[in-house]
Coordinates of C-alpha atoms and ligand atoms in Angstrom, one line a residue:
M1 CA 12.3 6.9 28.7
D2 CA 11.0 3.7 30.4
N3 CA 14.0 1.6 31.1
A4 CA 12.1 -1.6 31.5
A5 CA 10.5 -1.1 28.2
N6 CA 13.7 0.0 26.6
T7 CA 15.8 -2.9 27.5
S8 CA 15.8 -6.1 25.6
T9 CA 13.3 -8.6 27.0
A10 CA 14.9 -11.7 25.5
G11 CA 18.4 -12.4 24.5
S12 CA 17.3 -15.3 22.3
S13 CA 14.3 -14.8 20.1
G14 CA 14.7 -18.3 18.8
Q15 CA 12.3 -18.2 15.8
I16 CA 11.5 -14.8 14.3
V17 CA 8.5 -14.9 12.1
V18 CA 7.5 -12.1 9.8
A19 CA 3.9 -12.1 8.6
G20 CA 3.5 -10.3 5.3
A21 CA 6.1 -9.8 2.5
G22 CA 5.0 -6.2 1.5
Y23 CA 7.0 -3.1 1.9
A24 CA 7.5 -3.4 5.6
G25 CA 7.8 -7.2 6.1
L26 CA 10.1 -7.7 3.2
H27 CA 12.3 -4.9 4.4
V28 CA 12.5 -6.4 7.9
V29 CA 13.6 -9.8 6.5
L30 CA 16.1 -8.3 4.0
R31 CA 17.7 -6.1 6.8
L32 CA 17.7 -8.9 9.4
T33 CA 19.3 -11.4 7.0
A34 CA 22.4 -9.2 7.0
K35 CA 22.2 -8.6 10.7
L36 CA 21.9 -12.2 11.7
R37 CA 25.2 -13.3 10.4
N38 CA 26.5 -13.6 13.9
H39 CA 23.4 -15.5 15.1
P40 CA 23.3 -18.7 12.9
S41 CA 21.0 -20.4 15.4
V42 CA 18.2 -17.8 15.0
K43 CA 15.6 -19.0 12.6
L44 CA 13.9 -16.4 10.3
T45 CA 10.7 -17.2 8.7
L46 CA 8.6 -15.1 6.2
V47 CA 4.9 -15.9 5.6
D48 CA 2.8 -14.7 2.8
Q49 CA -0.2 -15.7 0.8
H50 CA 1.7 -15.1 -2.5
D51 CA 5.2 -16.1 -3.5
Y52 CA 5.8 -12.6 -4.9
H53 CA 6.3 -9.1 -3.5
Q54 CA 4.0 -6.5 -5.1
V55 CA 5.2 -3.0 -5.9
I56 CA 1.9 -1.4 -5.0
T57 CA 2.9 2.1 -5.8
E58 CA 3.0 1.1 -9.5
L59 CA -0.5 -0.3 -9.6
P60 CA -2.1 2.8 -11.2
R61 CA 0.1 2.2 -14.2
V62 CA -1.2 -1.5 -14.4
A63 CA -4.8 -0.3 -14.1
G64 CA -4.1 2.2 -16.9
G65 CA -2.6 -0.4 -19.1
T66 CA 0.9 1.1 -19.3
R67 CA 2.5 -1.7 -17.3
A68 CA 2.0 -5.4 -17.2
A69 CA 0.8 -6.9 -14.0
D70 CA 3.7 -9.3 -13.8
A71 CA 6.2 -6.4 -13.9
V72 CA 4.9 -5.3 -10.4
R73 CA 5.1 -8.9 -9.0
I74 CA 8.7 -9.6 -7.9
P75 CA 9.2 -13.3 -7.2
L76 CA 10.3 -13.7 -3.5
Q77 CA 12.8 -16.4 -4.4
D78 CA 14.8 -13.8 -6.3
M79 CA 15.1 -11.8 -3.1
L80 CA 15.3 -14.1 -0.2
A81 CA 18.6 -15.5 1.2
G82 CA 19.0 -19.2 1.7
R83 CA 18.6 -19.0 5.4
V84 CA 15.1 -17.5 5.2
R85 CA 12.4 -20.0 5.3
F86 CA 9.5 -18.9 3.2
V87 CA 6.0 -20.2 3.9
Q88 CA 3.3 -19.5 1.3
T89 CA 0.0 -19.6 3.0
E90 CA -2.9 -17.6 4.2
I91 CA -2.7 -16.4 7.7
S92 CA -6.0 -16.9 9.5
G93 CA -5.3 -15.6 13.0
F94 CA -2.9 -15.3 16.0
D95 CA -2.6 -17.3 19.1
L96 CA -0.8 -14.8 21.3
A97 CA -0.9 -16.9 24.4
D98 CA 0.8 -19.9 22.9
R99 CA 2.8 -17.7 20.5
R100 CA 1.6 -19.4 17.3
L101 CA 0.6 -17.8 14.0
L102 CA -2.4 -19.7 12.6
T103 CA -2.2 -20.5 8.9
G104 CA -3.6 -22.6 6.2
A105 CA -0.3 -24.6 6.4
G106 CA -0.8 -25.2 10.1
P107 CA 0.4 -23.2 13.2
I108 CA 3.8 -21.5 13.0
D109 CA 5.5 -21.0 16.3
W110 CA 7.4 -17.8 17.0
G111 CA 9.6 -16.3 19.7
R112 CA 9.3 -12.9 18.1
L113 CA 6.5 -12.0 15.7
V114 CA 6.4 -9.1 13.1
L115 CA 3.0 -8.2 11.8
A116 CA 3.1 -6.5 8.5
L117 CA -0.1 -7.5 6.8
G118 CA -0.8 -4.2 5.2
S119 CA -4.3 -2.9 4.8
R120 CA -7.6 -3.5 2.9
P121 CA -9.9 -1.0 1.0
N122 CA -12.2 0.6 3.6
D123 CA -15.8 1.0 2.2
F124 CA -16.8 3.1 5.3
A125 CA -20.1 0.9 5.4
I126 CA -21.4 2.9 2.3
P127 CA -24.2 0.7 1.0
G128 CA -23.4 -1.2 -2.2
L129 CA -19.8 0.1 -2.4
A130 CA -18.1 -3.2 -1.7
Q131 CA -20.3 -5.0 -4.3
R132 CA -20.4 -2.4 -7.0
T133 CA -16.9 -1.1 -7.2
L134 CA -13.5 -2.4 -8.1
S135 CA -10.6 -1.8 -5.8
L136 CA -6.9 -1.1 -6.4
Y137 CA -4.8 -2.8 -3.9
S138 CA -3.1 -5.7 -5.7
A139 CA -1.8 -6.5 -9.1
S140 CA -4.8 -8.7 -9.8
D141 CA -7.1 -5.8 -8.7
A142 CA -5.2 -3.5 -11.2
E143 CA -5.6 -6.1 -14.0
R144 CA -9.4 -6.2 -13.3
V145 CA -9.7 -2.4 -13.5
W146 CA -7.9 -2.4 -16.9
A147 CA -10.1 -5.3 -18.2
A148 CA -13.3 -3.6 -17.0
V149 CA -12.2 -0.3 -18.7
R150 CA -11.6 -2.1 -22.0
K151 CA -14.9 -4.0 -21.7
T152 CA -17.0 -0.9 -21.0
L153 CA -15.4 0.9 -24.0
T154 CA -16.3 -2.1 -26.1
A155 CA -19.9 -1.9 -24.9
A156 CA -19.8 1.9 -25.4
A157 CA -18.7 1.4 -29.1
A158 CA -21.6 -1.0 -29.7
A159 CA -24.2 1.3 -28.1
T160 CA -26.4 3.3 -30.4
D161 CA -27.9 5.7 -28.0
P162 CA -25.4 8.7 -27.5
E163 CA -26.5 9.1 -23.9
R164 CA -25.9 5.4 -23.1
Q165 CA -22.7 5.6 -25.0
R166 CA -21.5 8.5 -22.9
C167 CA -22.4 6.8 -19.8
L168 CA -20.6 3.5 -20.6
A169 CA -17.5 5.3 -21.7
T170 CA -17.2 7.1 -18.4
V171 CA -14.9 5.8 -15.6
V172 CA -15.7 7.0 -12.1
V173 CA -13.1 7.0 -9.4
G174 CA -14.2 7.4 -5.7
G175 CA -11.6 9.0 -3.4
G176 CA -9.4 12.1 -4.3
G177 CA -6.3 10.9 -2.4
A178 CA -3.1 10.1 -4.1
T179 CA -4.3 6.7 -5.3
G180 CA -7.5 8.2 -6.8
V181 CA -5.5 11.0 -8.4
E182 CA -2.8 8.8 -9.9
L183 CA -5.5 6.3 -11.2
A184 CA -7.6 9.1 -12.8
G185 CA -4.5 10.6 -14.5
E186 CA -3.3 7.4 -16.0
L187 CA -6.8 6.5 -17.3
A188 CA -7.4 10.0 -18.7
E189 CA -4.3 9.7 -20.8
M190 CA -4.9 6.2 -22.0
L191 CA -8.7 6.3 -22.7
P192 CA -8.6 8.3 -25.9
E193 CA -6.2 5.8 -27.5
V194 CA -8.2 2.8 -26.4
A195 CA -11.4 4.5 -27.5
S196 CA -10.0 5.1 -31.0
G197 CA -9.1 1.4 -31.1
H198 CA -12.7 0.6 -30.5
G199 CA -14.0 3.0 -33.1
L200 CA -15.1 5.6 -30.6
A201 CA -14.4 9.3 -30.9
P202 CA -11.2 10.0 -28.8
D203 CA -13.2 12.6 -26.9
R204 CA -15.9 10.3 -26.0
P205 CA -14.5 8.6 -22.8
A206 CA -14.5 10.6 -19.6
V207 CA -13.0 10.2 -16.1
V208 CA -14.8 11.7 -13.1
L209 CA -13.0 11.9 -9.8
V210 CA -15.4 12.0 -6.8
E211 CA -14.1 13.3 -3.4
A212 CA -16.2 13.7 -0.2
G213 CA -14.0 16.5 1.2
P214 CA -13.4 20.0 0.0
T215 CA -10.2 19.3 -1.8
I216 CA -8.3 16.5 -3.5
L217 CA -5.0 15.3 -1.9
A218 CA -6.2 16.5 1.5
G219 CA -3.5 17.3 3.9
S220 CA -1.1 18.5 1.2
S221 CA 0.1 22.1 0.7
S222 CA -2.3 24.3 -1.1
Q223 CA 0.5 24.9 -3.8
L224 CA 0.6 21.1 -4.5
I225 CA -3.2 20.8 -4.6
G226 CA -3.3 23.8 -7.0
K227 CA -0.7 22.2 -9.4
A228 CA -2.4 18.8 -9.3
T229 CA -5.8 20.4 -9.9
G230 CA -4.4 22.2 -12.9
V231 CA -2.9 19.0 -14.4
L232 CA -6.2 17.1 -13.8
A233 CA -8.0 19.9 -15.6
D234 CA -5.7 19.8 -18.5
L235 CA -6.3 16.1 -18.8
G236 CA -10.1 16.7 -19.0
I237 CA -10.8 15.0 -15.7
Q238 CA -14.0 16.2 -14.0
V239 CA -13.2 16.7 -10.3
R240 CA -16.1 16.7 -8.0
T241 CA -15.2 17.8 -4.4
N242 CA -17.7 18.1 -1.5
A243 CA -19.4 15.1 -3.2
M244 CA -20.0 12.5 -0.5
I245 CA -21.1 9.1 -1.8
A246 CA -24.2 8.0 0.1
A247 CA -24.7 4.7 -1.8
A248 CA -23.4 2.7 -4.8
T249 CA -26.4 1.6 -6.9
E250 CA -27.0 -0.1 -10.2
E251 CA -27.3 3.3 -11.7
G252 CA -24.1 4.7 -10.2
F253 CA -22.8 6.7 -7.2
R254 CA -25.8 8.4 -5.4
L255 CA -24.4 11.4 -3.7
K256 CA -25.6 12.7 -0.3
D257 CA -27.3 15.6 -2.0
G258 CA -29.2 13.2 -4.2
Q259 CA -27.3 13.7 -7.4
L260 CA -26.4 10.6 -9.4
V261 CA -22.8 10.0 -10.9
E262 CA -23.2 7.6 -13.7
G263 CA -20.5 5.6 -15.4
G264 CA -19.5 2.3 -17.0
V265 CA -16.8 1.4 -14.4
F266 CA -16.6 2.4 -10.8
V267 CA -13.3 2.2 -8.8
W268 CA -13.1 2.8 -5.1
A269 CA -9.9 4.4 -3.8
G270 CA -11.4 6.2 -0.9
G271 CA -9.4 4.9 2.1
V272 CA -8.0 1.8 3.8
K273 CA -8.5 -0.2 7.1
A274 CA -6.8 -3.1 8.8
P275 CA -7.5 -6.6 7.6
E276 CA -10.5 -8.3 9.2
L277 CA -8.4 -11.0 10.9
V278 CA -6.8 -8.2 12.9
A279 CA -10.1 -6.7 14.0
D280 CA -11.2 -10.2 15.2
S281 CA -8.1 -10.7 17.2
A282 CA -7.2 -9.6 20.8
L283 CA -4.7 -7.1 19.5
P284 CA -5.3 -3.5 20.7
T285 CA -6.5 -1.4 17.9
G286 CA -7.2 2.2 17.1
H287 CA -8.5 4.2 14.2
N288 CA -9.4 2.1 11.1
G289 CA -8.4 -1.0 13.0
R290 CA -4.7 -0.4 12.9
V291 CA -2.7 -1.9 15.8
K292 CA -1.5 0.3 18.6
V293 CA 2.3 0.1 19.3
D294 CA 4.7 1.6 21.7
Q295 CA 7.6 3.9 20.6
Y296 CA 9.6 0.8 19.7
L297 CA 6.9 -0.5 17.4
R298 CA 5.9 -3.3 19.7
V299 CA 2.3 -4.1 20.4
L300 CA 1.0 -2.5 23.6
D301 CA 1.1 -5.1 26.3
H302 CA 2.7 -7.6 23.9
P303 CA 6.4 -6.7 23.7
E304 CA 7.2 -10.0 21.8
V305 CA 5.1 -8.7 18.7
Y306 CA 6.2 -6.0 16.5
V307 CA 4.0 -4.2 14.0
A308 CA 5.2 -2.3 10.9
G309 CA 3.6 -0.7 7.8
D310 CA 0.0 0.2 7.2
L311 CA -1.1 -2.1 10.0
A312 CA 0.7 -0.1 12.7
S313 CA -1.0 2.9 14.3
V314 CA 2.0 5.1 15.0
T315 CA 1.5 8.6 16.2
D316 CA 4.2 11.1 15.1
P317 CA 5.1 12.9 18.4
R318 CA 6.0 16.1 16.4
T319 CA 2.5 16.5 14.8
G320 CA 0.4 14.5 17.2
H321 CA -1.2 12.7 14.1
V322 CA -1.1 9.0 13.2
L323 CA 1.3 8.5 10.4
P324 CA -0.4 7.9 7.0
P325 CA -0.4 4.4 5.3
L326 CA 2.5 5.0 2.9
A327 CA 5.2 2.8 1.5
Q328 CA 8.0 5.2 2.7
V329 CA 6.6 4.9 6.3
A330 CA 6.4 1.2 6.0
L331 CA 10.0 1.0 4.9
E332 CA 11.3 3.1 7.7
E333 CA 9.3 1.2 10.3
G334 CA 10.7 -2.0 8.8
E335 CA 14.2 -0.6 9.3
T336 CA 13.5 0.2 13.0
V337 CA 11.9 -3.2 13.7
A338 CA 14.9 -5.0 12.1
R339 CA 17.3 -3.0 14.3
N340 CA 15.3 -3.6 17.4
L341 CA 15.1 -7.4 16.7
D342 CA 18.9 -7.3 16.3
A343 CA 19.2 -5.2 19.5
E344 CA 17.2 -7.8 21.4
L345 CA 19.6 -10.5 20.2
R346 CA 22.6 -8.5 21.3
G347 CA 21.0 -7.4 24.6
R348 CA 21.2 -3.8 23.6
P349 CA 18.7 -1.1 24.1
L350 CA 15.9 -0.7 21.7
E351 CA 15.6 2.3 19.3
A352 CA 12.5 4.5 19.4
F353 CA 10.9 5.0 15.9
T354 CA 11.3 8.4 14.3
F355 CA 9.8 9.2 10.9
H356 CA 12.0 11.1 8.5
D357 CA 9.7 12.5 5.9
K358 CA 11.3 12.5 2.5
G359 CA 8.5 14.3 0.9
F360 CA 5.4 13.5 -1.2
V361 CA 5.3 12.8 -4.9
V362 CA 2.3 12.0 -7.0
S363 CA 2.3 11.2 -10.7
V364 CA -0.6 12.6 -12.5
G365 CA -1.0 10.9 -16.0
T366 CA 1.9 9.3 -17.9
R367 CA 4.2 12.4 -18.1
R368 CA 3.3 14.8 -15.3
G369 CA 3.2 14.8 -11.6
V370 CA 3.4 17.0 -8.5
A371 CA 5.9 17.0 -5.7
D372 CA 6.4 18.6 -2.2
I373 CA 9.9 18.0 -1.1
A374 CA 11.8 20.0 1.6
G375 CA 9.1 22.6 1.5
I376 CA 9.5 23.1 -2.3
T377 CA 6.5 22.4 -4.5
S378 CA 7.1 21.3 -8.1
G379 CA 4.9 20.1 -10.9
G380 CA 5.1 18.8 -14.5
H381 CA 7.6 16.5 -16.1
V382 CA 10.3 16.8 -13.4
A383 CA 7.8 15.5 -10.6
H384 CA 6.9 12.6 -12.8
L385 CA 10.5 11.8 -13.4
L386 CA 11.0 11.9 -9.7
K387 CA 8.3 9.3 -9.1
D388 CA 10.0 7.0 -11.7
A389 CA 13.3 7.6 -10.0
I390 CA 11.7 6.6 -6.5
E391 CA 10.3 3.4 -8.0
W392 CA 13.5 2.6 -9.7
E393 CA 15.5 3.2 -6.5
Y394 CA 13.1 1.0 -4.5
R395 CA 13.7 -1.9 -7.0
Q396 CA 17.5 -1.3 -6.9
S397 CA 17.5 -1.2 -3.0
V398 CA 15.7 -4.6 -2.8
K399 CA 18.3 -6.1 -5.1
H400 CA 21.1 -4.6 -3.1
L401 CA 19.8 -5.9 0.2
R402 CA 19.6 -9.4 -1.4
G403 CA 23.3 -8.9 -2.3
W404 CA 23.9 -8.9 1.5
D405 CA 23.1 -12.5 1.8
P406 CA 25.5 -13.7 4.6
V407 CA 24.7 -17.4 4.2
P408 CA 24.1 -18.0 0.5
G409 CA 21.5 -20.8 0.0
Ligands
FAD501 C1 -2.7 2.1 -5.7 C2 -1.8 2.5 -4.6 C3 -0.7 3.4 -4.8 C4 0.1 3.7 -3.8 N1 1.1 4.6 -4.1 C5 2.0 5.0 -3.1 C6 3.1 5.9 -3.3 O1 3.3 6.3 -4.4 N2 4.0 6.2 -2.3 C7 3.8 5.7 -1.1 O2 4.5 6.0 -0.1 N3 2.8 4.8 -0.7 C8 1.8 4.4 -1.8 N4 0.8 3.6 -1.4 C9 0.7 3.0 -0.1 C10 1.6 1.9 0.0 O3 1.4 1.0 -1.0 C11 1.3 1.1 1.3 O4 1.5 2.1 2.4 C12 2.3 0.0 1.5 O5 2.0 -1.1 0.6 C13 2.2 -0.6 3.0 O6 3.1 -1.6 3.2 P1 2.9 -2.9 4.1 O7 4.0 -3.7 4.1 O8 2.2 -2.4 5.4 O9 1.6 -3.6 3.3 P2 1.7 -4.3 1.9 O10 2.7 -3.8 1.0 O11 0.2 -4.3 1.5 O12 2.1 -5.8 2.2 C14 1.2 -6.7 3.0 C15 1.5 -8.1 2.7 O13 0.8 -9.0 3.6 C16 0.3 -10.1 2.8 N5 -0.9 -10.6 3.5 C17 -1.9 -9.8 3.9 N6 -2.8 -10.5 4.5 C18 -2.4 -11.8 4.5 C19 -2.9 -13.0 5.0 N7 -4.0 -13.1 5.7 N8 -2.2 -14.1 4.9 C20 -0.9 -14.1 4.2 N9 -0.4 -13.0 3.7 C21 -1.1 -11.8 3.9 C22 0.1 -9.5 1.5 O14 0.0 -10.6 0.5 C23 1.2 -8.6 1.2 O15 2.3 -9.2 0.6 C24 -0.1 3.2 -2.5 C25 -1.1 2.4 -2.3 C26 -2.0 1.9 -3.3 C27 -3.2 1.1 -3.0

């Protein structure tokens, strides 16, 4: 271990600014609030474009019409302690030399900065994809997907040509990772009911899941993939693997082999990348524009800047792979960043980040799911309940941390 890097570089960080109130950033702030009770002079500022935190893991339910968008937007004022200054503004850049965050509300000075700006859909430069598909990365995105689904079913009901009707009543999801699988499952269960409401035969709507690789849920165990494939088949979802999208056109997804996948609504859930403003900065970036950090989650060559969540490119020393963009990773990184900021204030050694994998759970439809936990694969209703329990526990933990407010506002 490098002693110089491991030791606190500043006893007084003065102003700590956290950019982003998502899973990682909010966790840093909630954890730090409790830890800062012995440091009343340290100022803690949270900056986000929204005045709410979004429970992104629940978006497929909003997109499938089973949950209201407002139910996944938690007002930040309900969670932040009085000593946290919240600034609602869009961040436009970073002035690393002068230690200023550039925002629509003017520059914000920092002694220590935490970057937790999440990620954006990655269109992998596939022609037409950004223009012709909906994405699913915010509550508003999810509302748009649900609105588009209802609109296309209305149009399908009005169509007289059966082929045209079939095409309009088809929702195509690009990307067979967890997001694509969860979305396809939700939609497949909800569409028959919505179709009936529009006077369409319940079996008229269809969901197609298009994946470039040889399997859905790539990287998961073969048992989990098998169980998920079975549930998707039960739900009538057409899964097309080895189907690389070459272009999104007005007619639909044109695959690399020339085939056309037609539909009324196209959603892209095929991957994420870092926000543009990071790509345009002087921060060192790696795969998909994520920011390279040391073992303490500080930006390489910028020890005064921490990164957590999807934005951080963190290699798991046990596997040699960069950790995936997941909420559970973001929360654990947020925990380490909060501890390290506290350690800096106390003049104590920093803690290296270690990821403790709690397992992988994907809901497939409104009642079933698949899970890989501690080497055991399960599927069906229990896995779905597990996903519900994880989301419930997350909401409870956020409330609990708020209860730690050392200086009530
Ligand atoms: C549909 C979907 C389902 C998912 N399901 C799961 C799941 O079941 N389990 C799991 O572990 N992971 C899941 N994930 C991944 C998980 O949501 C992300 O890994 C997690 O949100 C990352 O947290 P974060 O704090 O890095 O970013 P985010 O939670 O995205 O937060 C980033 C914050 O930064 C703010 N921000 C960004 N740019 C700016 C700017 N320029 N100015 C001001 N504010 C800005 C945003 O408003 C946001 O509040 C899912 C992702 C998606 C899209």
